[in-house]
Amino acid sequence: MVASAKVIKKIEATGPMRELMAAYFHELDAAASSGTAKVAWCTSVGPAELLRAMGFLVYFPENHGALLGSSRLASELIPAANAIGYSPDICSYLTSDVGSWLRKTTPLTKAFGLARVPKPDVLVYNTNQCRDVQDWFAFYHRELRVPLLGIQTPRSLGDLTSDHVASLVAQYRAMIPDLERVSGNSFDIDRLREVVASSYRCTQGWGRVLRSAMHRPSPLTFFDGTIHMGPAVVLRGDERAVRYYEILGREMEERIRAGVGAVDGEKHRLYWEGMPVWGKLREHAELLGARGACVVASTYCNSWVFEPLSEPDPFVGMARAYAELFIVRDEAFKERYLERMARDFQVDGFVYHDAKTCPNNSNNRYGMPVRLAQRLGVPYIVIHGDLNDLRLYSEEQACTQLEALIEQL
Amino acid sequence: MAQASPSKADESPPRALYCGVDVGASATKVVLIDRDARVVGRSVRPSGVDYRATARRCLEEAREAGKTDLPVGRTVSTGYGRTNVEFADRSVTEIHCHGVACFHLVGGPATLVDIGGQDNKVIRIDGTGRRVDFKMNRKCAAGTGAFLEEIAVRLDLPVGALDALAASTQEAARLSSFCTVFAKTEILAHLRAGVKVESIVRGAFVSVVTRVLEMAPLEGRVVLTGGVVAYNPTIAALLSVKIGTEVVVPPYAQFSGALGAALLAREPAA
């Protein structure tokens, strides 16, 4: 591999981000240990704002899944979940997280000094991304005997109708009595408005960071984005996340002013469709960076921008935000979205990651790459792998394809 | 492009050779060409476990085969072990090399199918030799040389005996599984049912062709390369029937990647 560690350019805001993430996990750990605050586990694109407004500290198993993948613990832990009946073909976030629970090991120990994941008082899922999250949380419901609540979001949506929104709003509202009971706090609509407004400011800040990659050379890569989206995932609705993206945004603006690209001598601009291969982030970043290729945009990172949170009614805002995002939409919407992104970010090539255990994040399976390549004249490759299960990933085949795409450009 | 003459910037000795090394999953191939892109010598041997040593040995054998002691001006390596060739001036992917070799051989637009020991590739090139797109097989080795090796083991046959057996019958036993291991299980069922070995081998060849056809549409002039085809011409015949058009199997089909690498070595240094 023609690469060196120098290919990856350090973002100075990484330090403040790590401090923020450490504070977030330590607060959760302290709350779970002492009972001073209630802990809710929530799906990443779920009703986190509602939970925060009710006074919960919110923990996200999907974030833990990503940490299990990037630390490469996942491949050791997935077999434990397989052994108790969770198929190797289902979500490897789920299987690695369940394996982590069964084996009583977590990357949070090495990264943040936590002895264990913070135990929940309530589990709240949203099926907008997939059905697996429901089964994932149901495992912990059975293990820990804590309440399990959920939002059922329709999938493959074209346009979101008022009926869809009304149904989702009703589901959010129906959760409130249970959440009041678990939290011991009364629901306060003004507090929810504050949290949703903060969440919107966070999403705006993250969106500005992502849009900075429209510049040539791009000041950040997809691989940077997968790390720096952490606060937008776990601290949406907390003002510290808003402040963090102001810091990161300034650094991106400074890079643009100074003409500094995330990849030296940026020659090629790529779009990454699908999940990252978490255990191979560095390898992919180095391989592409060494060849002057910058992944300037991705569905994965760019999905975390929720414009509808600006709605006057916070319930409507949440309902729309979490039902209008890319993964919930139909094929026609997704195709238009990718086409627009390719044009906005001046993309030269597409990398589709077909993640074996994550069909909902693998958008190459119904002919879209061929259709877009024909329409846009932009070449593509499909890498067969997985988000967490490296048993499903062939390094040689993936790297050869990435190199060959760059050669073709 | 591949057919261009070396430029004045080329600092190689006037009668230098250009070397392409393709360290594949199963076999390592070396091709030596002269300034006019004529093949001077070539060699193939199992890649083994020490890619560096195999590449060096292959180069020596190619020299011996070509009865030449001319210096090598430049070397390009390709294939899975491309970064292990210590005497290479640069390495490029086999996708690129196959495309270059294909255009050199046919001089026009083509769809190249390379059936290798571990993976298959479908590469489309346009009338200028530019690669339009490419596809590789998915991770499973079904449809590759490794598949046929496994089938040979199951049937207790040397791999070299497969082609003659497949050509000796028109009956092909059905092997429908994507998975090599499952296909071997299907073979057990055929053996139990008394199906003739030659029909099973032909069925395995049909399976290879079917896996290739699932990768991408084969349009225009179809060129077939790789060790599997070089040693099993019946596969080319079966593919030709399936797609209803003639399939071009170039001379030295197994050396396509190495030839492409040698042609790239002949180009002026970047």
XYZ file of C-alpha atoms in Angstrom:
679
model
C 0.000 0.000 0.000
C 1.413 3.354 -1.039
C 0.589 5.300 2.066
C 2.018 6.843 5.154
C 0.616 8.254 8.348
C 1.411 11.742 7.028
C -1.406 11.395 4.520
C -3.967 11.977 7.266
C -3.928 15.621 8.240
C -4.750 16.323 11.852
C -7.747 18.492 12.639
C -6.960 20.681 15.640
C -10.542 20.505 16.885
C -10.030 16.806 17.540
C -8.739 17.677 21.007
C -11.848 19.609 22.099
C -14.025 16.922 20.535
C -12.353 14.177 22.543
C -12.769 16.228 25.708
C -16.433 16.721 24.932
C -17.023 13.039 24.213
C -15.151 12.085 27.388
C -17.314 14.474 29.447
C -20.431 13.024 27.843
C -19.499 9.443 28.713
C -18.330 10.307 32.230
C -21.627 12.042 32.944
C -23.514 8.987 31.749
C -21.308 6.691 33.802
C -21.749 8.793 36.933
C -25.510 8.986 36.465
C -25.867 5.248 35.886
C -23.648 4.442 38.869
C -25.135 6.885 41.351
C -28.697 7.163 40.111
C -28.481 10.954 40.202
C -30.049 11.123 36.756
C -31.997 8.665 34.669
C -30.392 7.165 31.580
C -32.258 6.487 28.346
C -30.869 4.406 25.530
C -31.992 5.759 22.191
C -31.535 4.963 18.514
C -29.310 7.491 16.810
C -32.009 9.034 14.662
C -34.772 8.856 17.205
C -36.574 11.006 19.669
C -33.441 12.015 21.595
C -34.746 15.561 22.016
C -37.855 14.348 23.795
C -35.743 12.232 26.148
C -33.362 15.077 26.900
C -36.287 17.411 27.531
C -37.608 14.913 30.071
C -34.312 15.092 31.952
C -32.727 11.865 30.742
C -29.077 11.525 29.872
C -29.081 9.776 26.513
C -26.824 6.930 25.463
C -26.739 5.618 21.884
C -25.988 1.929 21.283
C -25.287 2.692 17.609
C -22.447 4.973 18.686
C -21.166 2.082 20.768
C -21.506 -0.106 17.684
C -19.312 2.278 15.714
C -16.720 2.248 18.509
C -16.774 -1.554 18.508
C -16.140 -1.445 14.771
C -13.410 1.173 14.733
C -11.612 -0.502 17.647
C -11.908 -3.819 15.747
C -13.335 -5.476 18.826
C -16.457 -6.270 16.818
C -15.027 -9.257 14.975
C -14.110 -10.893 18.296
C -17.512 -10.206 19.846
C -19.966 -10.928 17.031
C -19.519 -14.722 17.350
C -20.800 -14.545 20.942
C -24.089 -13.098 19.680
C -24.185 -15.598 16.813
C -23.817 -18.400 19.338
C -27.002 -17.408 21.190
C -29.048 -17.257 18.014
C -28.425 -13.845 16.453
C -27.653 -14.549 12.812
C -24.366 -13.369 11.258
C -26.538 -11.944 8.465
C -28.298 -9.332 10.627
C -26.973 -5.903 11.639
C -23.395 -6.243 12.863
C -23.852 -3.216 15.133
C -26.485 -5.326 16.873
C -24.417 -8.506 16.995
C -21.216 -6.784 18.068
C -23.050 -4.792 20.746
C -24.862 -7.861 22.066
C -21.545 -9.742 21.971
C -19.964 -6.899 23.904
C -22.675 -7.223 26.536
C -22.306 -11.002 26.749
C -18.529 -10.844 27.020
C -18.626 -7.876 29.411
C -16.137 -5.892 27.396
C -16.426 -2.439 25.851
C -14.144 -0.041 23.975
C -15.387 2.646 26.393
C -12.952 1.227 28.940
C -9.853 1.953 26.895
C -11.172 5.145 25.328
C -12.787 6.810 28.338
C -12.053 4.674 31.392
C -15.605 3.372 31.817
C -15.784 -0.072 33.399
C -19.040 -0.854 31.608
C -21.682 0.710 29.404
C -24.056 2.968 31.389
C -27.130 0.908 32.274
C -30.463 2.240 31.041
C -33.647 3.109 32.861
C -35.612 3.064 29.621
C -35.029 1.915 26.037
C -36.447 3.995 23.195
C -36.098 3.064 19.537
C -37.262 4.412 16.220
C -37.621 2.026 13.280
C -36.921 4.781 10.759
C -33.516 3.288 9.905
C -34.355 -0.406 10.093
C -36.264 -3.045 12.013
C -33.087 -4.426 13.589
C -32.967 -1.645 16.175
C -36.246 -2.872 17.623
C -34.874 -6.385 18.081
C -31.604 -4.968 19.345
C -33.309 -2.978 22.088
C -35.645 -5.884 22.826
C -32.571 -7.930 23.790
C -31.730 -5.423 26.511
C -35.385 -5.194 27.510
C -35.281 -8.912 28.277
C -31.823 -8.797 29.853
C -32.335 -5.742 32.052
C -36.106 -5.713 32.517
C -36.398 -2.019 31.773
C -39.266 -0.473 29.780
C -39.069 -0.646 25.988
C -40.759 2.111 24.012
C -40.713 2.662 20.290
C -41.687 4.754 17.320
C -42.801 2.856 14.227
C -41.866 4.944 11.206
C -43.093 3.981 7.735
C -40.257 3.292 5.316
C -39.515 3.777 1.597
C -41.368 7.068 1.670
C -41.799 9.257 -1.362
C -43.345 12.436 -0.059
C -44.092 12.721 3.624
C -47.816 13.379 3.988
C -49.710 15.094 6.782
C -51.048 11.668 7.763
C -47.518 10.366 8.235
C -46.642 13.373 10.367
C -49.822 13.104 12.425
C -49.171 9.426 13.106
C -45.620 10.089 14.232
C -46.607 13.053 16.408
C -49.237 10.895 18.063
C -46.637 8.213 18.747
C -44.260 10.748 20.307
C -47.010 12.122 22.502
C -48.107 8.633 23.533
C -44.663 8.016 24.996
C -44.850 10.907 27.395
C -46.751 9.238 30.281
C -44.263 6.345 30.340
C -41.321 8.707 30.169
C -42.772 10.803 32.978
C -43.147 7.693 35.100
C -39.563 6.526 34.509
C -37.953 9.964 34.807
C -40.068 11.265 37.649
C -40.312 14.547 35.741
C -43.328 16.206 34.190
C -43.273 16.920 30.490
C -42.626 20.600 29.744
C -43.311 21.766 26.184
C -41.108 24.838 26.637
C -38.181 22.659 27.645
C -38.773 20.513 24.556
C -38.784 23.656 22.415
C -35.432 24.680 23.903
C -33.894 21.257 23.290
C -35.188 21.006 19.728
C -33.936 24.531 19.025
C -30.520 23.565 20.340
C -30.622 20.411 18.264
C -31.398 22.525 15.216
C -28.450 24.828 15.926
C -26.226 21.755 16.220
C -27.438 20.395 12.926
C -26.894 23.776 11.289
C -23.319 23.885 12.565
C -22.611 20.359 11.388
C -24.199 21.174 8.037
C -21.885 24.181 7.614
C -18.880 21.963 8.316
C -20.010 19.446 5.721
C -20.729 22.100 3.109
C -17.191 23.433 3.486
C -16.161 20.334 1.519
C -17.742 21.897 -1.575
C -14.625 24.035 -1.721
C -11.609 22.982 -3.785
C -9.503 21.700 -2.174
C -11.853 20.288 0.401
C -10.817 21.064 3.970
C -12.156 17.748 5.270
C -12.763 14.210 4.139
C -15.531 11.716 4.770
C -13.117 9.903 7.065
C -12.719 13.042 9.184
C -16.485 13.432 9.122
C -17.157 9.971 10.525
C -15.142 10.932 13.607
C -16.266 14.521 14.001
C -19.961 13.756 13.642
C -19.812 12.196 17.120
C -21.250 15.236 18.956
C -23.997 15.642 16.318
C -25.052 12.070 17.044
C -24.778 11.854 20.821
C -25.157 15.464 21.978
C -27.821 16.872 19.716
C -29.931 19.127 21.921
C -27.000 19.999 24.195
C -25.422 23.431 23.665
C -21.927 21.984 23.998
C -22.403 20.312 20.635
C -23.417 23.657 19.120
C -20.252 25.265 20.450
C -18.133 22.385 19.207
C -19.294 22.824 15.620
C -18.515 26.526 15.838
C -14.920 25.546 16.690
C -14.714 22.945 13.936
C -16.432 25.246 11.458
C -13.890 28.006 12.123
C -11.040 25.586 11.515
C -12.567 24.554 8.194
C -12.969 28.215 7.213
C -9.355 28.872 8.159
C -8.242 25.966 6.011
C -10.239 27.322 3.091
C -8.758 30.817 3.549
C -5.256 29.348 3.692
C -5.905 27.050 0.736
C -5.204 23.988 2.859
C -6.875 20.805 1.688
C -7.503 17.741 3.798
C -5.676 15.843 1.054
C -2.494 17.392 -0.270
C -2.672 18.023 -3.993
C -6.350 17.089 -4.231
C -6.871 15.677 -7.711
C -10.004 13.586 -7.415
C -13.231 14.141 -5.504
C -15.248 11.107 -4.478
C -18.624 10.389 -2.925
C -18.937 7.544 -0.393
C -22.356 5.911 -0.443
C -23.167 3.655 2.478
C -21.645 2.930 5.830
C -17.950 3.265 6.557
C -15.975 0.070 7.044
C -15.250 1.132 10.604
C -12.290 -1.163 11.144
C -10.618 0.091 7.963
C -11.112 3.854 8.169
C -7.413 4.607 8.417
C -6.462 2.222 5.621
C -9.044 3.683 3.265
C -8.172 7.259 4.190
C -4.479 6.612 3.593
C -4.941 4.676 0.380
C -7.092 7.381 -1.177
C -5.223 10.327 0.312
C -1.889 9.025 -0.968
C -3.367 9.106 -4.449
C -4.727 12.629 -4.224
C -8.320 11.450 -3.804
C -10.567 13.157 -1.292
C -13.943 11.743 -0.318
C -15.754 15.065 -0.128
C -19.275 13.919 0.650
C -21.170 10.904 1.872
C -24.691 9.831 2.573
C -23.632 8.681 6.009
C -22.300 12.006 7.298
C -24.565 14.289 5.325
C -27.675 12.498 6.580
C -27.164 14.039 9.998
C -28.490 17.414 8.978
C -32.096 17.879 10.065
C -33.574 21.044 8.621
C -37.182 20.326 9.733
C -36.162 20.790 13.367
C -36.805 24.482 12.740
C -40.577 23.820 12.637
C -42.539 25.947 15.168
C -44.141 22.812 16.669
C -41.291 20.709 18.106
C -43.286 17.482 17.718
C -43.873 18.188 14.046
C -40.213 19.136 13.713
C -39.034 15.839 15.174
C -41.594 13.848 13.209
C -40.534 15.386 9.924
C -36.811 15.413 10.661
C -36.707 11.732 11.527
C -38.970 10.589 8.718
C -37.552 12.741 5.914
C -33.956 11.646 6.154
C -32.352 9.725 3.320
C -32.548 6.207 4.724
C -36.317 6.394 5.187
C -36.998 7.469 1.602
C -37.817 5.631 -1.580
C -35.393 4.801 -4.369
C -36.441 7.748 -6.538
C -35.748 10.234 -3.739
C -32.380 8.634 -3.022
C -31.381 8.794 -6.652
C -32.270 12.479 -6.900
C -30.399 13.131 -3.662
C -27.209 11.444 -4.873
C -27.418 13.233 -8.194
C -27.714 16.593 -6.446
C -24.863 15.777 -4.082
C -22.632 14.728 -6.985
C -23.245 18.074 -8.670
C -23.035 20.228 -5.544
C -19.768 18.662 -4.428
C -18.328 18.253 -7.956
C -17.814 14.547 -7.559
C -15.595 12.612 -9.997
C -16.465 9.123 -8.808
C -18.729 7.116 -6.511
C -17.709 4.465 -4.019
C -20.668 2.315 -3.019
C -20.135 0.210 0.065
C -22.389 -2.822 -0.008
C -22.477 -3.648 3.695
C -23.502 -7.269 3.941
C -25.378 -6.884 7.234
C -26.877 -3.457 6.555
C -29.153 -3.632 3.519
C -30.857 -0.331 4.353
C -27.575 1.517 4.067
C -26.481 -0.324 0.909
C -28.004 1.588 -1.955
C -26.247 -0.227 -4.767
C -28.584 -3.190 -4.772
C -31.366 -1.990 -7.062
C -29.388 -0.730 -10.015
C -28.779 2.823 -8.812
C -25.006 2.897 -9.511
C -25.528 1.970 -13.155
C -28.376 4.455 -13.611
C -26.431 7.308 -12.034
C -23.233 6.471 -13.907
C -25.100 6.556 -17.187
C -26.865 9.820 -16.363
C -23.965 11.686 -14.783
C -21.081 10.089 -16.664
C -19.391 9.519 -13.328
C -17.702 6.138 -12.771
C -18.312 4.017 -9.705
C -17.146 0.964 -7.855
C -18.938 -1.295 -5.403
C -16.971 -2.530 -2.420
C -18.410 -5.594 -0.760
C -17.794 -5.478 2.948
C -19.493 -4.598 6.161
C -19.695 -1.837 8.729
C -18.368 -3.958 11.606
C -17.926 -7.583 10.621
C -14.505 -7.767 9.020
C -15.094 -11.427 8.256
C -17.226 -10.093 5.417
C -14.567 -7.781 4.033
C -11.823 -8.609 1.546
C -8.998 -6.132 1.924
C -7.314 -7.044 -1.339
C -10.433 -6.831 -3.438
C -11.561 -3.571 -1.864
C -8.181 -1.869 -2.158
C -7.634 -3.063 -5.718
C -10.989 -1.592 -6.681
C -10.272 1.723 -4.952
C -6.900 1.952 -6.673
C -8.387 0.992 -10.021
C -11.068 3.681 -9.689
C -8.408 6.308 -9.055
C -6.394 5.047 -12.044
C -9.520 5.345 -14.164
C -10.098 8.949 -13.098
C -1.365 4.598 -24.870
C 0.032 1.141 -25.038
C 0.849 1.210 -28.739
C 2.730 4.471 -28.676
C 6.475 4.374 -29.125
C 8.646 5.275 -26.175
C 9.347 8.974 -26.007
C 12.724 10.635 -26.003
C 12.330 11.063 -22.283
C 12.919 7.333 -21.932
C 16.389 6.949 -20.464
C 16.496 3.184 -20.788
C 19.363 1.685 -22.809
C 18.576 1.596 -26.538
C 17.984 -2.138 -26.633
C 16.448 -2.460 -23.208
C 13.594 -4.785 -22.398
C 10.456 -3.898 -20.511
C 9.189 -6.194 -17.855
C 5.697 -6.860 -16.587
C 5.215 -8.965 -13.481
C 1.762 -10.185 -12.521
C 1.804 -11.784 -9.094
C -1.605 -13.420 -9.074
C -3.375 -15.348 -6.360
C -2.460 -18.656 -7.982
C 0.302 -17.979 -10.501
C 2.987 -15.407 -11.117
C 3.552 -14.390 -14.693
C 6.407 -12.404 -16.223
C 6.449 -10.961 -19.729
C 9.468 -9.278 -21.289
C 8.891 -7.100 -24.344
C 11.163 -5.030 -26.523
C 10.725 -1.432 -27.628
C 8.400 -2.536 -30.376
C 6.192 -4.378 -27.876
C 7.236 -7.760 -29.205
C 7.160 -10.472 -26.570
C 10.754 -11.559 -26.052
C 10.280 -13.971 -23.187
C 7.716 -15.086 -20.676
C 7.379 -17.347 -17.718
C 4.748 -18.595 -15.329
C 5.011 -20.449 -12.047
C 2.885 -20.917 -8.940
C 2.981 -17.810 -6.777
C 3.729 -19.903 -3.724
C 4.331 -18.228 -0.393
C 7.346 -16.035 -1.137
C 6.181 -13.541 -3.750
C 9.510 -11.738 -3.910
C 11.470 -14.910 -4.636
C 8.837 -16.153 -7.091
C 8.930 -12.892 -9.037
C 12.734 -12.967 -9.252
C 12.711 -16.600 -10.335
C 10.060 -15.906 -12.937
C 12.118 -13.071 -14.364
C 15.142 -15.352 -14.664
C 13.041 -17.983 -16.385
C 11.576 -15.442 -18.789
C 15.095 -14.375 -19.699
C 16.107 -17.967 -20.239
C 13.011 -18.635 -22.316
C 13.732 -15.594 -24.459
C 17.449 -16.416 -24.614
C 18.258 -12.820 -23.813
C 20.620 -11.029 -21.501
C 19.528 -7.537 -22.502
C 19.044 -5.209 -19.547
C 15.555 -4.514 -18.232
C 14.836 -0.810 -18.638
C 11.796 -0.650 -16.435
C 9.480 -3.003 -14.597
C 5.837 -2.611 -13.666
C 4.241 -5.029 -11.231
C 0.599 -5.915 -10.890
C -1.679 -8.510 -9.288
C -2.352 -9.275 -5.655
C 1.331 -9.422 -4.830
C 2.261 -6.312 -6.810
C 3.758 -4.474 -3.862
C 6.058 -7.411 -3.111
C 8.050 -7.136 -6.326
C 11.127 -5.367 -5.089
C 12.645 -4.773 -8.532
C 9.506 -3.053 -9.853
C 9.702 0.655 -10.654
C 6.005 1.024 -9.963
C 2.936 -1.037 -9.369
C -0.534 -0.660 -10.849
C -3.709 -2.648 -10.493
C -4.397 -5.656 -12.648
C -7.600 -3.916 -13.762
C -5.508 -1.276 -15.474
C -3.029 -3.766 -16.917
C -5.692 -6.015 -18.391
C -7.332 -3.021 -20.039
C -4.030 -1.912 -21.571
C -3.226 -5.410 -22.817
C -6.689 -5.851 -24.252
C -6.481 -2.655 -26.274
C -2.987 -3.589 -27.453
C -4.303 -6.931 -28.667
C -7.561 -5.875 -30.338
C -6.930 -2.195 -31.086
C -10.528 -1.130 -30.521
C -13.452 -1.156 -28.144
C -13.932 -4.403 -26.293
C -15.307 -6.094 -23.224
C -12.570 -8.039 -21.514
C -13.361 -10.963 -19.254
C -10.476 -12.230 -17.167
C -11.067 -15.436 -15.227
C -8.329 -15.688 -12.671
C -7.366 -18.043 -9.920
C -9.192 -16.112 -7.260
C -11.271 -13.439 -8.918
C -12.963 -12.522 -12.154
C -13.010 -9.164 -13.857
C -15.140 -7.635 -16.557
C -13.517 -4.524 -18.030
C -14.951 -2.376 -20.799
C -12.644 -0.241 -22.913
C -13.606 2.254 -25.580
C -12.147 2.865 -29.029
C -9.247 4.871 -27.602
C -8.287 2.253 -25.038
C -9.806 4.246 -22.185
C -11.407 2.140 -19.509
C -15.131 2.839 -19.388
C -15.900 0.741 -16.321
C -15.031 -2.487 -14.615
C -16.449 -5.018 -12.235
C -14.891 -7.633 -10.048
C -16.652 -10.677 -8.692
C -17.881 -10.557 -5.154
C -15.830 -12.093 -2.402
C -16.861 -15.677 -3.091
C -14.526 -17.633 -5.352
C -17.413 -19.288 -7.206
C -16.739 -19.082 -10.917
C -12.992 -18.627 -10.571
C -10.057 -20.963 -10.969
C -10.236 -21.764 -7.267
C -13.714 -23.172 -7.866
C -12.453 -25.554 -10.541
C -9.565 -26.609 -8.310
C -12.034 -27.503 -5.584
C -14.215 -29.433 -8.027
C -11.174 -31.357 -9.261
C -10.327 -32.325 -5.691
C -13.872 -33.514 -5.055
C -13.776 -35.616 -8.249
C -10.280 -36.895 -7.492
C -8.976 -35.553 -10.785
C -5.894 -33.519 -11.704
C -6.925 -29.987 -12.716
C -5.249 -30.536 -16.070
C -7.684 -33.326 -16.898
C -10.809 -31.185 -16.636
C -10.907 -29.651 -20.103
C -10.689 -32.899 -22.036
C -13.455 -34.388 -19.909
C -15.705 -31.355 -20.346
C -15.143 -31.401 -24.092
C -15.983 -35.096 -24.337
C -19.698 -34.667 -23.664
C -22.579 -32.369 -24.458
C -24.373 -33.189 -21.214
C -23.849 -30.771 -18.361
C -24.951 -31.644 -14.861
C -26.696 -28.738 -13.189
C -24.685 -26.935 -10.505
C -26.805 -24.060 -9.338
C -25.196 -22.919 -6.114
C -23.371 -19.600 -5.791
C -21.160 -21.162 -3.163
C -18.197 -23.386 -3.985
C -18.747 -25.513 -0.913
C -22.431 -25.944 -1.679
C -21.576 -26.788 -5.301
C -19.373 -29.563 -4.001
C -22.349 -30.853 -2.035
C -24.401 -30.805 -5.230
C -21.689 -32.885 -6.856
C -22.082 -35.491 -4.153
C -25.754 -35.734 -5.025
C -24.897 -36.139 -8.718
C -22.382 -38.867 -7.927
C -24.932 -40.671 -5.810
C -27.371 -40.478 -8.713
C -24.814 -42.011 -11.057
C -24.197 -38.928 -13.203
C -21.064 -39.327 -15.321
C -17.967 -37.491 -14.183
C -17.521 -35.751 -17.540
C -21.059 -34.338 -17.266
C -20.272 -32.998 -13.810
C -17.088 -31.359 -15.079
C -18.956 -29.800 -17.990
C -21.571 -28.620 -15.494
C -18.806 -26.968 -13.480
C -17.574 -25.199 -16.615
C -21.118 -24.012 -17.365
C -21.284 -22.763 -13.797
C -18.114 -20.707 -14.329
C -19.615 -19.164 -17.460
C -22.895 -18.442 -15.667
C -21.104 -16.671 -12.826
C -19.309 -14.466 -15.369
C -22.535 -13.613 -17.172
C -24.048 -12.528 -13.854
C -21.349 -9.890 -13.367
C -22.152 -7.544 -16.248
C -23.613 -7.508 -19.757
C -20.998 -8.718 -22.264
C -21.333 -6.353 -25.205
C -19.415 -5.743 -28.424
C -16.222 -7.646 -29.001
C -15.625 -9.994 -26.079
C -12.054 -10.893 -25.177
C -11.425 -13.723 -22.753
C -8.184 -14.050 -20.792
C -6.748 -15.652 -17.689
C -5.205 -18.933 -16.722
C -8.552 -20.702 -16.474
C -9.283 -20.032 -20.141
C -5.711 -20.670 -21.242
C -5.862 -24.199 -19.853
C -9.562 -24.847 -20.481
C -10.553 -23.673 -23.967
C -13.917 -25.389 -23.561
C -14.925 -22.526 -21.266
C -14.413 -20.047 -24.092
C -16.513 -22.235 -26.374
C -19.300 -22.427 -23.806
C -19.243 -18.670 -23.245
C -19.357 -18.066 -26.978
C -22.486 -20.214 -27.289
C -24.127 -18.502 -24.308
C -23.651 -14.981 -25.630
C -24.217 -15.925 -29.260
C -21.074 -14.353 -30.605
C -17.462 -15.214 -31.163
C -15.156 -14.791 -28.207
C -11.563 -13.711 -28.764
C -8.980 -15.635 -26.796
C -5.652 -13.925 -27.421
C -2.393 -15.835 -27.580
C -0.843 -16.199 -24.156
C -4.215 -15.579 -22.516
C -2.773 -16.253 -19.098
C -0.234 -13.461 -19.545
C -2.645 -10.605 -20.226
C -1.983 -8.818 -16.926
C 1.776 -9.208 -17.214
C 1.696 -8.032 -20.828
C -0.270 -4.954 -19.826
C 2.264 -4.269 -17.107
C 5.132 -4.636 -19.579
C 3.406 -2.253 -21.995
C 3.034 0.272 -19.181
C 6.714 -0.187 -18.340
C 7.487 0.764 -21.928
C 5.656 4.068 -21.570
C 7.674 7.115 -20.552
C 8.135 7.364 -16.801
C 5.518 9.625 -15.206
